[in-house]
Coordinates of C-alpha atoms in Angstrom, one line a residue:
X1 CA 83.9 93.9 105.6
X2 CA 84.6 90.4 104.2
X3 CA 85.4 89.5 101.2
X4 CA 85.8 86.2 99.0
X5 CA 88.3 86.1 96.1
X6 CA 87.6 83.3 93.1
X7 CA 90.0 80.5 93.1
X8 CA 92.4 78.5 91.2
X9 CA 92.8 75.0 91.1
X10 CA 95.7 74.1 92.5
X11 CA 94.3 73.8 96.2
X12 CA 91.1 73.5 97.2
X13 CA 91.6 74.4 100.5
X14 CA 90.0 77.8 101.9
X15 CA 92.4 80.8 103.6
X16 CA 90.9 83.7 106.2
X17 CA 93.5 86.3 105.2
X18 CA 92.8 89.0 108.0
X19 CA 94.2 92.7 107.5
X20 CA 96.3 91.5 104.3
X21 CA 98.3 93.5 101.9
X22 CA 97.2 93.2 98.4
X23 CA 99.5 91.3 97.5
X24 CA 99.3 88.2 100.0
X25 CA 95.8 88.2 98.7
X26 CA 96.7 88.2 94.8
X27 CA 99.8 85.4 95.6
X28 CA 96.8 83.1 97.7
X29 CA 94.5 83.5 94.7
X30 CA 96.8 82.9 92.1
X31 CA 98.1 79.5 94.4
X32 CA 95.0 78.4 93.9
X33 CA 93.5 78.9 97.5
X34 CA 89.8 79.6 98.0
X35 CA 90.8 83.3 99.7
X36 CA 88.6 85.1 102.4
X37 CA 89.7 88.6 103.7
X38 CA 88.7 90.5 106.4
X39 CA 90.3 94.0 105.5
X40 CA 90.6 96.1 108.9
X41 CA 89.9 94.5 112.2
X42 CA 89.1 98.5 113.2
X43 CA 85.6 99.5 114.2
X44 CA 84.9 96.3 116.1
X45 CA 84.7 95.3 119.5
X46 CA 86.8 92.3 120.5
X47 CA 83.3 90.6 120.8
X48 CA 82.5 91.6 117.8
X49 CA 85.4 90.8 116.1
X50 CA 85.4 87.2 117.6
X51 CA 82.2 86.1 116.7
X52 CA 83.0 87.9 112.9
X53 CA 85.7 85.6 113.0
X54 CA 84.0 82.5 114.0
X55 CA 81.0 83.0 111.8
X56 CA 83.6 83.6 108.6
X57 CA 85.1 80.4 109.4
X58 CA 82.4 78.0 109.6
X59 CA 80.5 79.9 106.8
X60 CA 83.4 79.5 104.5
X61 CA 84.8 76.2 105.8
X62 CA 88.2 77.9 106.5
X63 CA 91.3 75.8 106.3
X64 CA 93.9 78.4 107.5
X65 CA 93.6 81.8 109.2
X66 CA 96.4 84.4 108.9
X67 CA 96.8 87.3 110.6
X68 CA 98.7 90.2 108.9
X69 CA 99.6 93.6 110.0
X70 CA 98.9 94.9 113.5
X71 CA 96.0 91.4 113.5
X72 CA 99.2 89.3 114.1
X73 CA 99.6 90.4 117.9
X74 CA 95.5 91.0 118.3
X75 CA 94.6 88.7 121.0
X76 CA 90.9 88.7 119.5
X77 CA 92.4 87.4 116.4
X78 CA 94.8 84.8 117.4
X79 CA 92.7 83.2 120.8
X80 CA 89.8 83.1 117.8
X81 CA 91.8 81.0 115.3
X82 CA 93.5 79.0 117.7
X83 CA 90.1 77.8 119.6
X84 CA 88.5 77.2 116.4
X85 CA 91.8 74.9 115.3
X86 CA 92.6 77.2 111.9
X87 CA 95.9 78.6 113.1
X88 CA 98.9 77.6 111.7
X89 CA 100.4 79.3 115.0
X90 CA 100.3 79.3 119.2
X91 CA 98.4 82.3 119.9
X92 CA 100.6 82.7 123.2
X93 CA 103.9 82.0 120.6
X94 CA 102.4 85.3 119.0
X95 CA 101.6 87.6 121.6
X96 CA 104.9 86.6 123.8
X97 CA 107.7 87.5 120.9
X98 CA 105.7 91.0 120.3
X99 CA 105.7 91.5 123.7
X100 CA 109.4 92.9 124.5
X101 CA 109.0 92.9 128.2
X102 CA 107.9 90.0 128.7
X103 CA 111.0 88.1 126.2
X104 CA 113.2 89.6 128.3
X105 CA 111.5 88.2 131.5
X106 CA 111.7 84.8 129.4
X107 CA 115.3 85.5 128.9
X108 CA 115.6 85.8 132.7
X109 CA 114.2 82.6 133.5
X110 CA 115.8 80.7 130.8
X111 CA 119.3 80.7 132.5
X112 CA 122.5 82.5 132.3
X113 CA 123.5 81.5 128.5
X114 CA 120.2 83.8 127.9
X115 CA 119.7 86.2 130.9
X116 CA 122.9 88.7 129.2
X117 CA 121.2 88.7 125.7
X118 CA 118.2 90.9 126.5
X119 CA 118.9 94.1 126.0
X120 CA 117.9 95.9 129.5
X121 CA 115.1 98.3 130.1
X122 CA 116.4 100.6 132.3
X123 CA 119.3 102.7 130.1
X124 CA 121.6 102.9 133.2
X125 CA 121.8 98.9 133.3
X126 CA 121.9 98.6 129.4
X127 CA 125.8 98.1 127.9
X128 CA 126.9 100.5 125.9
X129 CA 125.7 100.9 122.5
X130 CA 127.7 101.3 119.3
X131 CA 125.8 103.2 116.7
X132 CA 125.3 99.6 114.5
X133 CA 122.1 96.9 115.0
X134 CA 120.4 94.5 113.1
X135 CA 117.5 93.8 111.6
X136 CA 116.5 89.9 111.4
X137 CA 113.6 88.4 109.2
X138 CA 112.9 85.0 109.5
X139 CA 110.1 82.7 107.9
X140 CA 109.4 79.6 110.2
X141 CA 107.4 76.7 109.1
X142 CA 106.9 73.7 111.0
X143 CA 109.3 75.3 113.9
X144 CA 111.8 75.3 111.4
X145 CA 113.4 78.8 111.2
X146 CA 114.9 80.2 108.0
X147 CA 116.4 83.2 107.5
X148 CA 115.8 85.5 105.2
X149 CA 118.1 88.5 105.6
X150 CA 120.2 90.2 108.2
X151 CA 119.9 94.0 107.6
X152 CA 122.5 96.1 109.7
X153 CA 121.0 99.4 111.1
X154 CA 123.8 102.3 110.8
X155 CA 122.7 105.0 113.5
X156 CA 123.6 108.5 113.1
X157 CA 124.4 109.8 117.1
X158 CA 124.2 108.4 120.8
X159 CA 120.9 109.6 121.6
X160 CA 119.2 108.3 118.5
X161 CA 120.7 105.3 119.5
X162 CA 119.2 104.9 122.6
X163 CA 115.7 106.1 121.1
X164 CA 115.6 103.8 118.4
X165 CA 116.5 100.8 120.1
X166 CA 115.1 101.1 123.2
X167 CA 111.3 101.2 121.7
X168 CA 109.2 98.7 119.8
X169 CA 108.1 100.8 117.9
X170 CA 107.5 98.4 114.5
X171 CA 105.1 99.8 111.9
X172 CA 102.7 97.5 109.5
X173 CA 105.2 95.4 107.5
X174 CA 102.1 93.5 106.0
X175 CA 99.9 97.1 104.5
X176 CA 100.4 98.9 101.2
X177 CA 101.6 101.5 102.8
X178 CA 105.2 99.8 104.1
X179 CA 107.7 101.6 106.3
X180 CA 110.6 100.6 108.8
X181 CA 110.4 101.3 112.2
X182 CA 112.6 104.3 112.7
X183 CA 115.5 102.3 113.7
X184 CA 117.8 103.4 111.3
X185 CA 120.7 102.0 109.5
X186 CA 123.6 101.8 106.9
X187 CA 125.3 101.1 104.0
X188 CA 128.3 100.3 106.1
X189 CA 130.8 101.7 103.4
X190 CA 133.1 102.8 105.6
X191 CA 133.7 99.4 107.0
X192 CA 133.0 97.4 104.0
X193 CA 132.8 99.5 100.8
X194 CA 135.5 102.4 101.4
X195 CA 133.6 105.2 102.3
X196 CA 130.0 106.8 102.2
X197 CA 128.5 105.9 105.3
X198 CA 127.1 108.1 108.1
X199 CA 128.9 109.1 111.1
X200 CA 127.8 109.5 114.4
X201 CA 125.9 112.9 114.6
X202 CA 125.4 112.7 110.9
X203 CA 121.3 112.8 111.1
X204 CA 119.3 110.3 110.0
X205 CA 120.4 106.4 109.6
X206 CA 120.5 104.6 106.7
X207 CA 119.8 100.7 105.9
X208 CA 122.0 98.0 103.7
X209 CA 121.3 94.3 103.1
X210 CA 123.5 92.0 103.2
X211 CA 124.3 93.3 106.1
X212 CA 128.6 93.5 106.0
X213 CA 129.4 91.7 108.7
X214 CA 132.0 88.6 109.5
X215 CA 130.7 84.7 109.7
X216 CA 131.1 84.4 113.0
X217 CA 128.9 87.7 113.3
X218 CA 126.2 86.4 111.3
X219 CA 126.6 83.2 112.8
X220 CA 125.9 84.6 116.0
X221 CA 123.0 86.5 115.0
X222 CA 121.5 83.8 113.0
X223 CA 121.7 81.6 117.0
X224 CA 120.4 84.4 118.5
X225 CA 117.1 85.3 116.3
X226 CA 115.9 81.9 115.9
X227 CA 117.1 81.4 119.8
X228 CA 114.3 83.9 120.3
X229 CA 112.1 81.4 118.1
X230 CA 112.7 78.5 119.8
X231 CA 112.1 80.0 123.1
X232 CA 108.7 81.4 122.4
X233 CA 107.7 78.4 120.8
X234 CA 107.2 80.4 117.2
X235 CA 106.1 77.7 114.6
X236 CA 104.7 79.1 111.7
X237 CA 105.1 82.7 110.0
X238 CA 107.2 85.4 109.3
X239 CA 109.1 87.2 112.3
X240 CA 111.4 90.4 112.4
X241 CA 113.5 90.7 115.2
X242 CA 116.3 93.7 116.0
X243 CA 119.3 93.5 117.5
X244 CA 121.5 95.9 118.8
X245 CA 125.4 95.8 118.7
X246 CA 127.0 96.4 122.3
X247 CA 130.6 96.4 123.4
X248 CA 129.8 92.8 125.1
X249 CA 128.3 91.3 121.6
X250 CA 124.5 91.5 120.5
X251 CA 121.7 91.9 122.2
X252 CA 118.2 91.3 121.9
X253 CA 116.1 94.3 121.5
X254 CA 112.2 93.4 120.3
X255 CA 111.0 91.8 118.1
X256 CA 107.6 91.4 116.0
X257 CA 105.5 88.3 114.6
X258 CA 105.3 89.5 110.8
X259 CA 107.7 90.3 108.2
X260 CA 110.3 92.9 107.6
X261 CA 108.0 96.0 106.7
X262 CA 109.3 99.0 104.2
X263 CA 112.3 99.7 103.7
X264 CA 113.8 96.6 104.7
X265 CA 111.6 94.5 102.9
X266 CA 112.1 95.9 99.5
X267 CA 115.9 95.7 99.9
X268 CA 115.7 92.0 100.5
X269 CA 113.2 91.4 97.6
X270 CA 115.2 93.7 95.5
X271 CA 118.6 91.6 96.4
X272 CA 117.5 88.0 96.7
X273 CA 114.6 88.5 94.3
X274 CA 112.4 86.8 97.2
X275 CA 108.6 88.0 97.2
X276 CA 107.5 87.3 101.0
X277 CA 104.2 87.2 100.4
X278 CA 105.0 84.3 97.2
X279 CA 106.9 82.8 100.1
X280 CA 104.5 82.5 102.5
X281 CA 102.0 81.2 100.5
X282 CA 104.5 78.8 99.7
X283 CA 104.6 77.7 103.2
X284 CA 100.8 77.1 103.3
X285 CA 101.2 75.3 100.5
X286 CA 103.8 72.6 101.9
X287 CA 105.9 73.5 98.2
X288 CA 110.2 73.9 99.3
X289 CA 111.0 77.2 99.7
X290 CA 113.5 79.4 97.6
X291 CA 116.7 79.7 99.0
X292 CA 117.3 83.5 99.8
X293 CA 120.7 84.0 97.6
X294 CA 121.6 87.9 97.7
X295 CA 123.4 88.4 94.2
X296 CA 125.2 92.1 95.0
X297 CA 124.0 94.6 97.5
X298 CA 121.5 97.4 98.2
X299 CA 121.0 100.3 100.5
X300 CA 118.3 102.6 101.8
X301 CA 119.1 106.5 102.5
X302 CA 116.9 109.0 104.2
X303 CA 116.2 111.8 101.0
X304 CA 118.7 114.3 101.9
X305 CA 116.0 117.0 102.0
X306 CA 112.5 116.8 103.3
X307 CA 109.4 117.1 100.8
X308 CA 109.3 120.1 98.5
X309 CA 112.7 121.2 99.5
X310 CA 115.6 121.8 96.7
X311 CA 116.6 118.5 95.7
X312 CA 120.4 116.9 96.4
X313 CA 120.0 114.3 94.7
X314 CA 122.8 114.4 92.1
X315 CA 122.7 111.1 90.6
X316 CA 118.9 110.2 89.8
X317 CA 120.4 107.8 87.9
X318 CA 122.1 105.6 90.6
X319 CA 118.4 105.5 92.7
X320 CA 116.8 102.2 92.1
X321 CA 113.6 103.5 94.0
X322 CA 112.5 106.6 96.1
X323 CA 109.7 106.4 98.2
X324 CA 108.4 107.3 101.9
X325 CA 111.4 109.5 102.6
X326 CA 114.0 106.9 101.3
X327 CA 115.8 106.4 98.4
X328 CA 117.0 102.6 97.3
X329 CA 120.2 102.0 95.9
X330 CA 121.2 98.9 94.1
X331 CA 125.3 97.6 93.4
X332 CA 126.5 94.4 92.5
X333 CA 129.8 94.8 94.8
X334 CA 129.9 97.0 98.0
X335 CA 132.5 99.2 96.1
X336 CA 130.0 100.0 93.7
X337 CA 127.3 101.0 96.6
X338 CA 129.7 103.2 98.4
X339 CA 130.2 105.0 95.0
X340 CA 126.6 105.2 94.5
X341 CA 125.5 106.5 97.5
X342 CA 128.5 108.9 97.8
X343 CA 127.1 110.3 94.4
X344 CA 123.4 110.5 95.6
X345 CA 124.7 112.5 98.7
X346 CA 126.6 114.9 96.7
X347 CA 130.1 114.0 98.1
X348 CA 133.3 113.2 97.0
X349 CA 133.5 109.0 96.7

């Protein structure tokens, strides 16, 4: 159940990669790290799993463990690597951000500038919703947070609103098999491309990165993800954290200790031409990190019919990619995105 990767030579040092993706392994190898997985942490006990854990370690002489996947909130996983002195990370940091009830009970305590930014629990004492939220992935080394890409989250109609951003609901951003937590999103064309987007009752949400919003929007969703950060006492890693567009400004909503998984991910690699994984290792390896630069836009669309139904799809030529009941559109200009995804739906531009 563990494996050992050969090395480069560009550092010596050894990395416990536990439940990575294939390709956090191949960028560790290729850095030159002396790489160690443990695949799955499924089918042990936390016992078992611990002393696994502590016997890889000193077996190998591990530098640096790393949690991926669902092992970056596994209490097993992070008390192990933070008593043995090989995480990069607070185990409590961890645990607390993925935890939503208990941010906002941190929010709570933190004073008024922070008790009003949790979104609330209970629906009856939660502002009103708009049918627009935010995705936020960050990459923090050092307790220095960077951002990576603001995704805005088009919703379709009130109650999948309220489903979608009520739950925490995030899926494995660090497997093979990437998808987005069902928390929709959009293009925003009708706001900032001229038409395309979804409207309220309109089904499914779509997804678009940058997300088209004002400065003094993404200035205030910029304070308030790496507020989170701060808060939690988040030093090392990846983090995704949603945010949810109320009449009263954003609010918090949940929030996860990994990156951005499928589709979101792919639309910021595909727009900044950042590989996370590259960019993590990175990180490990105290080398700068690239400055995420989108050059033009993209979008992710819900296929317009489900498997083996008639296709819709008018354009094939305007999808980029189409995968896990999405379809990736690419544009160098919001204009050309509306355009695009107006032609993939079938509809007049």
């Amino acid at each position: 159940m563990t494996a050992s990767a050969g090395s480069g030579t560009a550092d010596p040092r050894c990395l416990l990669l536990v439940a990575p993706s294939p390709r956090l392994a191949a960028a560790a190898t290729e850095a030159g790290f002396r790489v160690v997985t443990v695949a799955d942490t499924a089918g042990f006990t936390d016992e078992d799993l611990r002393a696994h854990l502590r016997n890889t370690v000193l077996t190998h002489q591990v530098d640096r463990l790393v949690a991926c996947g669902d092992a970056s909130t596994h209490p097993a996983v992070l008390e192990t690597a933070e008593e043995l002195g090989v995480s990069p990370n607070p185990a409590s940091a961890s645990r607390l951000l993925a935890d939503a009830a208990e941010v906002r009970n941190l929010l709570n305590r933190s004073g008024p500038p922070w008790q009003a930014l949790a979104l609330p629990d209970e629906t009856e004492k939660r502002p009103p919703l708009r049918d627009v939220g935010y995705g936020v992935e960050t990459l923090t080394v050092e307790g220095m947070h960077r951002v990576t890409g603001i995704v805005e989250f088009r919703l379709g109609d009130g109650s999948s609103a309220d489903r979608n951003f009520s739950d925490g609901d995030f899926s494995d951003g660090n497997s093979s098999d990437r998808r987005e937590p069902d928390a929709g999103s959009g293009p925003g064309a009708d706001r900032a491309a001229g038409g395309g987007a979804t409207t309220r009752g309109a089904g499914p949400a779509v997804h678009t990165f940058p997300a088209p919003i004002t400065t003094a929007e993404e200035a205030e969703i910029r304070a308030l993800a790496t507020g989170l950060l701060d808060l939690v006492g988040y030093e090392f890693g990846y983090a995704f954290i949603r945010v949810a567009r109320t009449e009263q400004g954003p609010r918090l909503v949940d929030a996860v200790p990994r990156q951005a998984s499928w589709p979101v991910s792919r639309l910021i690699e595909l727009t900044t031409g950042l590989v996370a994984e590259r960019e993590l290792i990175r990180a490990l390896s105290g080398k700068p990190l690239k400055a995420a630069m989108p050059v033009g836009c993209a979008a992710a669309l819900p296929l317009p019919d489900p498997p083996g139904a008639p296709g819709r799809i008018t354009a094939p030529t305007d999808v980029r990619e189409a995968r896990d009941g999405y379809v990736l559109l690419t544009a160098l200009t919001p204009a050309e995105l509306a355009a695009r995804t107006a032609a993939v739906r079938g509809c007049p531009a």
